[in-house]
């Protein structure tokens, strides 16, 4: 990668708290920059010293495997000092408030905080208390911006564009920050979004999000270019959202029979972690001709490198780009 390019790229925001409100050209800046990291990540030597001397803290108040690892790799490949703060052993368990945690970390002069939190809005709150850039690594059922960006990068590389595509997002929409961030991004970039789920898993505000809503897979998936499956987030469900898992798979699980309604070359996506046999049939998930689920993970590192770089080196953030 030509590191001189950095000087000409400016992302005009201090934080990345969500996709909502970003302009198409701002999303394109992030995607174009991510693209430049894909090749670098495929080389034997994957590192560059762009963020040498910068401190990035992964602050995860909720479990995560791929997002946390992905940010960690991204920070290290940019030469930054990457710290993982484990909440299980932190003072949060001893009763410290979110604000106190923020103030404590702030005093250590990090350049970027990557924050995941079980409550919607908590990451924004924290961003208002610190001096550094904040990246939302997923807040409650609100937003997960880097997931939507990596999904968009995966689609754009396969299809050349996002504009004009018909994308079905299927499953547990109500509890999904991935769905919300993807809806904002896809709508902004000119794709058409369909949501497919049982009535209990479609949030009341869905109609206002500029999407079409379907309650049966066959009709909803018809002629779609992309079929994005979501995990059933049982840890966020209190009460009866579903009759049974078997029935859910029967009506809403993606198998070859339902997939036959989509375009012949429709891509299958899933943000992970997957519940095989619940929202997706295992053979469909592993179908190398159709499923881009592993590619999504690969694109995740490139996207997080781009976001870390553009925020850490943003002169408005006190960075010395
Ligand atoms: N990994 C994604 C998230 O953190 C999706 C999921 O957990 O189902 O939102």
CSV table of C-alpha atoms and ligand atoms in Angstrom, one decimal:
chain,number,residue,atom,x,y,z
A,1,UNK,CA,0.0,0.0,0.0
A,2,UNK,CA,1.2,3.5,-0.7
A,3,UNK,CA,1.2,5.1,2.7
A,4,UNK,CA,1.4,8.6,1.0
A,5,UNK,CA,-2.2,8.1,0.2
A,6,UNK,CA,-3.1,8.8,3.8
A,7,UNK,CA,-2.5,12.5,3.5
A,8,UNK,CA,-5.3,12.9,0.9
A,9,UNK,CA,-8.0,10.9,2.8
A,10,UNK,CA,-10.0,12.6,5.4
A,11,UNK,CA,-13.0,11.2,7.3
A,12,UNK,CA,-14.7,14.2,8.7
A,13,UNK,CA,-15.9,12.7,12.0
A,14,UNK,CA,-14.3,12.4,15.4
A,15,UNK,CA,-15.9,9.1,16.3
A,16,UNK,CA,-17.6,6.2,14.5
A,17,UNK,CA,-20.7,5.6,16.6
A,18,UNK,CA,-23.0,4.4,13.9
A,19,UNK,CA,-23.8,4.4,10.2
A,20,UNK,CA,-27.0,6.5,10.6
A,21,UNK,CA,-26.3,10.0,9.3
A,22,UNK,CA,-23.2,9.2,7.3
A,23,UNK,CA,-23.2,10.5,3.8
A,24,UNK,CA,-22.6,8.2,0.8
A,25,UNK,CA,-19.3,9.7,0.1
A,26,UNK,CA,-18.2,9.2,3.7
A,27,UNK,CA,-19.1,5.6,3.5
A,28,UNK,CA,-17.2,5.3,0.2
A,29,UNK,CA,-14.1,6.9,1.9
A,30,UNK,CA,-14.1,4.1,4.5
A,31,UNK,CA,-14.8,1.4,1.9
A,32,UNK,CA,-12.1,2.6,-0.5
A,33,UNK,CA,-9.6,2.9,2.3
A,34,UNK,CA,-10.5,-0.7,3.5
A,35,UNK,CA,-10.0,-2.0,0.0
A,36,UNK,CA,-6.4,-0.8,0.1
A,37,UNK,CA,-5.8,-3.1,3.2
A,38,UNK,CA,-7.1,-6.3,1.7
A,39,UNK,CA,-4.0,-7.0,-0.3
A,40,UNK,CA,-1.7,-6.0,2.5
A,41,UNK,CA,-3.5,-8.6,4.8
A,42,UNK,CA,-2.8,-11.3,2.2
A,43,UNK,CA,0.9,-10.7,2.2
A,44,UNK,CA,3.4,-12.5,4.5
A,45,UNK,CA,4.4,-9.2,6.0
A,46,UNK,CA,1.2,-7.6,7.1
A,47,UNK,CA,2.4,-4.7,9.2
A,48,UNK,CA,2.9,-1.0,8.5
A,49,UNK,CA,4.1,1.5,11.1
A,50,UNK,CA,1.2,4.0,10.4
A,51,UNK,CA,0.0,4.0,14.0
A,52,UNK,CA,3.3,3.7,15.6
A,53,UNK,CA,3.2,5.2,19.1
A,54,UNK,CA,-0.6,5.3,19.2
A,55,UNK,CA,-2.6,3.6,21.9
A,56,UNK,CA,-5.8,1.8,21.1
A,57,UNK,CA,-7.9,0.2,23.9
A,58,UNK,CA,-10.4,-2.6,23.2
A,59,UNK,CA,-13.0,-2.1,25.9
A,60,UNK,CA,-15.6,-4.9,25.7
A,61,UNK,CA,-18.4,-5.0,28.3
A,62,UNK,CA,-20.0,-7.8,26.4
A,63,UNK,CA,-18.5,-11.1,25.0
A,64,UNK,CA,-17.0,-11.1,21.6
A,65,UNK,CA,-14.7,-13.3,19.7
A,66,UNK,CA,-14.4,-12.1,16.1
A,67,UNK,CA,-14.9,-8.4,16.6
A,68,UNK,CA,-12.4,-8.1,19.4
A,69,UNK,CA,-9.8,-10.2,17.7
A,70,UNK,CA,-10.4,-8.4,14.4
A,71,UNK,CA,-9.8,-5.0,16.0
A,72,UNK,CA,-6.8,-6.3,17.8
A,73,UNK,CA,-5.2,-7.6,14.6
A,74,UNK,CA,-6.1,-4.4,12.8
A,75,UNK,CA,-4.4,-2.2,15.4
A,76,UNK,CA,-1.3,-4.4,15.5
A,77,UNK,CA,-1.0,-4.6,11.7
A,78,UNK,CA,-1.0,-0.8,11.8
A,79,UNK,CA,1.8,-0.8,14.3
A,80,UNK,CA,-0.3,0.6,17.1
A,81,UNK,CA,-0.1,-0.4,20.8
A,82,UNK,CA,-3.3,-2.4,21.3
A,83,UNK,CA,-4.6,-3.2,24.8
A,84,UNK,CA,-7.5,-5.5,25.6
A,85,UNK,CA,-9.4,-4.5,28.7
A,86,UNK,CA,-11.3,-7.4,30.1
A,87,UNK,CA,-14.4,-6.3,31.9
A,88,UNK,CA,-14.6,-9.6,33.8
A,89,UNK,CA,-11.5,-8.6,35.7
A,90,UNK,CA,-12.1,-4.8,35.7
A,91,UNK,CA,-13.4,-2.4,38.3
A,92,UNK,CA,-16.7,-2.3,36.5
A,93,UNK,CA,-17.4,-5.6,38.3
A,94,UNK,CA,-16.6,-3.7,41.5
A,95,UNK,CA,-19.4,-1.2,40.8
A,96,UNK,CA,-17.6,1.5,38.9
A,97,UNK,CA,-19.9,3.5,36.7
A,98,UNK,CA,-19.4,3.8,32.9
A,99,UNK,CA,-18.4,7.5,33.3
A,100,UNK,CA,-15.8,6.6,35.9
A,101,UNK,CA,-14.4,4.0,33.7
A,102,UNK,CA,-14.3,6.5,30.8
A,103,UNK,CA,-12.5,9.1,33.0
A,104,UNK,CA,-10.0,6.6,34.2
A,105,UNK,CA,-9.1,5.4,30.7
A,106,UNK,CA,-9.1,9.0,29.4
A,107,UNK,CA,-6.4,9.8,31.9
A,108,UNK,CA,-4.1,7.2,30.3
A,109,UNK,CA,-4.2,9.2,27.0
A,110,UNK,CA,-5.4,6.5,24.6
A,111,UNK,CA,-5.8,7.6,21.0
A,112,UNK,CA,-8.8,5.3,20.2
A,113,UNK,CA,-11.3,3.4,22.3
A,114,UNK,CA,-13.2,0.5,20.7
A,115,UNK,CA,-16.2,0.0,22.9
A,116,UNK,CA,-18.8,-2.8,23.0
A,117,UNK,CA,-21.6,-2.5,25.5
A,118,UNK,CA,-24.9,-4.4,26.1
A,119,UNK,CA,-26.9,-1.1,26.3
A,120,UNK,CA,-28.0,0.9,23.3
A,121,UNK,CA,-26.6,4.4,23.6
A,122,UNK,CA,-23.8,3.5,26.1
A,123,UNK,CA,-21.0,4.0,23.6
A,124,UNK,CA,-22.2,7.5,22.6
A,125,UNK,CA,-22.5,8.4,26.3
A,126,UNK,CA,-18.9,7.3,26.8
A,127,UNK,CA,-17.7,9.2,23.8
A,128,UNK,CA,-19.0,12.4,25.3
A,129,UNK,CA,-16.7,11.9,28.3
A,130,UNK,CA,-13.4,11.2,26.7
A,131,UNK,CA,-10.9,13.2,24.6
A,132,UNK,CA,-10.0,10.4,22.1
A,133,UNK,CA,-11.8,8.9,19.2
A,134,UNK,CA,-14.4,6.2,20.0
A,135,UNK,CA,-15.5,3.4,17.7
A,136,UNK,CA,-18.7,1.6,18.4
A,137,UNK,CA,-18.0,-2.1,18.5
A,138,UNK,CA,-21.7,-2.9,19.0
A,139,UNK,CA,-24.1,-1.3,21.5
A,140,UNK,CA,-27.2,-3.3,22.5
A,141,UNK,CA,-29.5,-3.7,19.6
A,142,UNK,CA,-28.6,-0.2,18.3
A,143,UNK,CA,-25.7,-0.2,15.8
A,144,UNK,CA,-22.6,-2.2,14.8
A,145,UNK,CA,-21.1,0.1,12.2
A,146,UNK,CA,-17.9,-1.9,11.4
A,147,UNK,CA,-20.0,-5.0,10.7
A,148,UNK,CA,-22.1,-3.1,8.2
A,149,UNK,CA,-19.0,-1.7,6.5
A,150,UNK,CA,-17.4,-5.1,6.2
A,151,UNK,CA,-20.6,-6.5,4.8
A,152,UNK,CA,-20.7,-3.7,2.3
A,153,UNK,CA,-17.0,-4.3,1.4
A,154,UNK,CA,-17.7,-8.0,0.8
A,155,UNK,CA,-20.7,-7.2,-1.4
A,156,UNK,CA,-19.0,-4.4,-3.3
A,157,UNK,CA,-16.0,-6.6,-4.1
A,158,UNK,CA,-18.3,-9.4,-5.4
A,159,UNK,CA,-20.8,-7.3,-7.2
A,160,UNK,CA,-18.9,-4.2,-8.0
A,161,UNK,CA,-21.5,-1.9,-6.5
A,162,UNK,CA,-24.1,-1.7,-3.8
A,163,UNK,CA,-26.5,0.5,-5.7
A,164,UNK,CA,-29.5,-1.2,-7.2
A,165,UNK,CA,-29.0,-4.5,-5.4
A,166,UNK,CA,-31.9,-6.2,-3.6
A,167,UNK,CA,-30.9,-7.4,-0.2
A,168,UNK,CA,-32.9,-9.6,2.1
A,169,UNK,CA,-32.0,-9.4,5.8
A,170,UNK,CA,-33.6,-12.4,7.5
A,171,UNK,CA,-34.2,-13.5,11.1
A,172,UNK,CA,-34.0,-11.8,14.5
A,173,UNK,CA,-34.2,-8.1,13.3
A,174,UNK,CA,-35.6,-6.9,16.6
A,175,UNK,CA,-32.4,-7.6,18.6
A,176,UNK,CA,-30.0,-7.0,15.8
A,177,UNK,CA,-27.6,-4.1,15.7
A,178,UNK,CA,-26.2,-5.7,12.6
A,179,UNK,CA,-29.5,-5.3,10.9
A,180,UNK,CA,-29.9,-1.6,11.8
A,181,UNK,CA,-26.4,-0.6,10.7
A,182,UNK,CA,-26.9,-2.6,7.5
A,183,UNK,CA,-30.3,-1.0,6.8
A,184,UNK,CA,-28.8,2.5,7.1
A,185,UNK,CA,-25.8,1.7,5.0
A,186,UNK,CA,-27.6,-0.1,2.2
A,187,UNK,CA,-30.3,2.5,2.0
A,188,UNK,CA,-27.7,5.3,1.9
A,189,UNK,CA,-25.8,3.5,-0.9
A,190,UNK,CA,-28.8,3.0,-3.0
A,191,UNK,CA,-29.6,-0.7,-2.4
A,192,UNK,CA,-33.2,-1.9,-1.6
A,193,UNK,CA,-33.7,-3.7,1.7
A,194,UNK,CA,-36.2,-6.4,2.6
A,195,UNK,CA,-36.6,-7.6,6.1
A,196,UNK,CA,-38.0,-11.1,6.6
A,197,UNK,CA,-38.9,-12.4,10.0
A,198,UNK,CA,-41.9,-13.6,12.1
A,199,UNK,CA,-44.0,-10.7,13.4
A,200,UNK,CA,-42.5,-11.1,16.9
A,201,UNK,CA,-39.0,-10.4,15.5
A,202,UNK,CA,-39.7,-7.3,13.5
A,203,UNK,CA,-39.3,-4.1,15.5
A,204,UNK,CA,-42.2,-1.6,15.5
A,205,UNK,CA,-40.1,1.1,13.8
A,206,UNK,CA,-39.3,-1.1,10.8
A,207,UNK,CA,-41.7,0.6,8.4
A,208,UNK,CA,-40.0,3.9,9.1
A,209,UNK,CA,-36.6,2.6,8.2
A,210,UNK,CA,-37.4,2.6,4.4
A,211,UNK,CA,-37.5,-1.2,4.0
A,212,UNK,CA,-40.1,-3.7,2.8
A,213,UNK,CA,-41.3,-6.2,5.4
A,214,UNK,CA,-42.1,-9.9,4.7
A,215,UNK,CA,-43.2,-12.7,7.0
A,216,UNK,CA,-42.5,-15.6,4.7
A,217,UNK,CA,-39.1,-16.5,3.3
A,218,UNK,CA,-40.2,-17.7,-0.1
A,219,UNK,CA,-41.8,-14.4,-1.1
A,220,UNK,CA,-39.3,-12.2,0.7
A,221,UNK,CA,-36.2,-13.9,-0.8
A,222,UNK,CA,-37.7,-13.8,-4.3
A,223,UNK,CA,-35.1,-12.3,-6.8
A,224,UNK,CA,-32.8,-11.1,-4.1
A,225,UNK,CA,-29.1,-10.6,-4.9
A,226,UNK,CA,-28.0,-11.0,-1.3
A,227,UNK,CA,-29.5,-13.1,1.5
A,228,UNK,CA,-28.1,-12.0,4.9
A,229,UNK,CA,-29.1,-14.3,7.7
A,230,UNK,CA,-29.0,-13.2,11.4
A,231,UNK,CA,-28.4,-15.1,14.5
A,232,UNK,CA,-31.4,-15.7,16.8
A,233,UNK,CA,-30.2,-13.7,19.8
A,234,UNK,CA,-31.8,-15.7,22.6
A,235,UNK,CA,-29.7,-14.0,25.2
A,236,UNK,CA,-31.6,-10.7,24.5
A,237,UNK,CA,-35.0,-12.3,24.5
A,238,UNK,CA,-37.1,-12.1,27.6
A,239,UNK,CA,-40.5,-13.7,27.0
A,240,UNK,CA,-41.8,-15.9,24.2
A,241,UNK,CA,-40.7,-14.7,20.8
A,242,UNK,CA,-40.8,-18.2,19.2
A,243,UNK,CA,-42.9,-21.3,19.4
A,244,UNK,CA,-39.9,-23.6,19.0
A,245,UNK,CA,-36.5,-23.7,17.4
A,246,UNK,CA,-37.6,-26.6,15.1
A,247,UNK,CA,-40.5,-24.6,13.9
A,248,UNK,CA,-38.3,-21.5,13.4
A,249,UNK,CA,-35.9,-23.4,11.2
A,250,UNK,CA,-38.8,-24.9,9.3
A,251,UNK,CA,-40.2,-21.5,8.4
A,252,UNK,CA,-37.3,-19.1,8.6
A,253,UNK,CA,-34.1,-21.2,8.5
A,254,UNK,CA,-32.2,-20.8,5.2
A,255,UNK,CA,-32.0,-24.1,3.3
A,256,UNK,CA,-31.6,-24.9,-0.4
A,257,UNK,CA,-35.3,-25.0,-1.0
A,258,UNK,CA,-35.9,-21.5,0.2
A,259,UNK,CA,-32.7,-20.2,-1.4
A,260,UNK,CA,-34.0,-21.4,-4.8
A,261,UNK,CA,-36.3,-18.3,-4.8
A,262,UNK,CA,-33.4,-15.9,-4.8
A,263,UNK,CA,-31.3,-15.1,-7.9
A,264,UNK,CA,-29.3,-18.0,-9.1
A,265,UNK,CA,-26.0,-16.3,-8.0
A,266,UNK,CA,-27.3,-14.7,-4.8
A,267,UNK,CA,-24.7,-14.5,-2.1
A,268,UNK,CA,-25.3,-15.9,1.4
A,269,UNK,CA,-24.0,-13.8,4.3
A,270,UNK,CA,-24.1,-14.2,8.1
A,271,UNK,CA,-22.3,-11.9,10.6
A,272,UNK,CA,-21.5,-14.8,13.0
A,273,UNK,CA,-21.6,-16.5,15.3
A,274,UNK,CA,-23.9,-18.9,13.4
A,275,UNK,CA,-26.4,-21.2,15.0
A,276,UNK,CA,-26.3,-24.0,12.5
A,277,UNK,CA,-29.6,-25.7,12.0
A,278,UNK,CA,-31.4,-22.8,13.7
A,279,UNK,CA,-31.2,-19.9,11.2
A,280,UNK,CA,-29.1,-21.6,8.6
A,281,UNK,CA,-28.7,-25.1,7.2
A,282,UNK,CA,-25.1,-26.2,7.7
A,283,UNK,CA,-24.6,-27.2,4.0
A,284,UNK,CA,-25.8,-23.8,2.8
A,285,UNK,CA,-23.5,-22.0,5.3
A,286,UNK,CA,-20.5,-24.0,4.0
A,287,UNK,CA,-21.4,-23.8,0.3
A,288,UNK,CA,-18.2,-22.3,-1.2
A,289,UNK,CA,-20.0,-21.3,-4.4
A,290,UNK,CA,-22.6,-19.2,-2.6
A,291,UNK,CA,-21.6,-18.4,1.0
A,292,UNK,CA,-19.2,-15.5,1.6
A,293,UNK,CA,-19.3,-15.8,5.4
A,294,UNK,CA,-15.5,-16.4,5.7
A,295,UNK,CA,-14.8,-13.5,3.3
A,296,UNK,CA,-16.9,-11.3,5.7
A,297,UNK,CA,-14.5,-12.2,8.5
A,298,UNK,CA,-11.5,-11.4,6.3
A,299,UNK,CA,-12.9,-8.0,5.2
A,300,UNK,CA,-13.5,-7.2,8.9
A,301,UNK,CA,-9.8,-6.8,9.6
A,302,UNK,CA,-9.3,-4.5,6.5
A,303,UNK,CA,-12.3,-2.4,7.5
A,304,UNK,CA,-11.1,-2.0,11.1
A,305,UNK,CA,-7.7,-1.0,9.9
A,306,UNK,CA,-9.2,1.7,7.7
A,307,UNK,CA,-11.4,3.0,10.5
A,308,UNK,CA,-8.6,3.0,13.1
A,309,UNK,CA,-6.3,4.7,10.8
A,310,UNK,CA,-8.7,7.4,9.7
A,311,UNK,CA,-9.8,8.2,13.2
A,312,UNK,CA,-6.4,8.0,14.9
A,313,UNK,CA,-4.7,10.2,12.3
A,314,UNK,CA,-7.6,12.6,12.0
A,315,UNK,CA,-6.1,16.0,12.9
A,316,UNK,CA,-9.4,17.0,14.5
A,317,UNK,CA,-8.8,14.3,17.0
A,318,UNK,CA,-5.5,15.7,18.1
A,319,UNK,CA,-3.7,13.2,15.8
A,320,UNK,CA,-0.6,14.4,14.0
A,321,UNK,CA,-1.4,13.0,10.5
B,1,LIG,N1,-21.6,-10.6,16.2
B,1,LIG,C1,-22.7,-9.8,15.9
B,1,LIG,C2,-23.0,-8.8,17.0
B,1,LIG,O1,-22.2,-8.6,17.8
B,1,LIG,C3,-23.9,-10.6,15.5
B,1,LIG,C4,-24.4,-11.5,16.6
B,1,LIG,O2,-23.9,-11.5,17.7
B,1,LIG,O3,-25.4,-12.3,16.3
B,1,LIG,O4,-24.0,-8.1,16.9
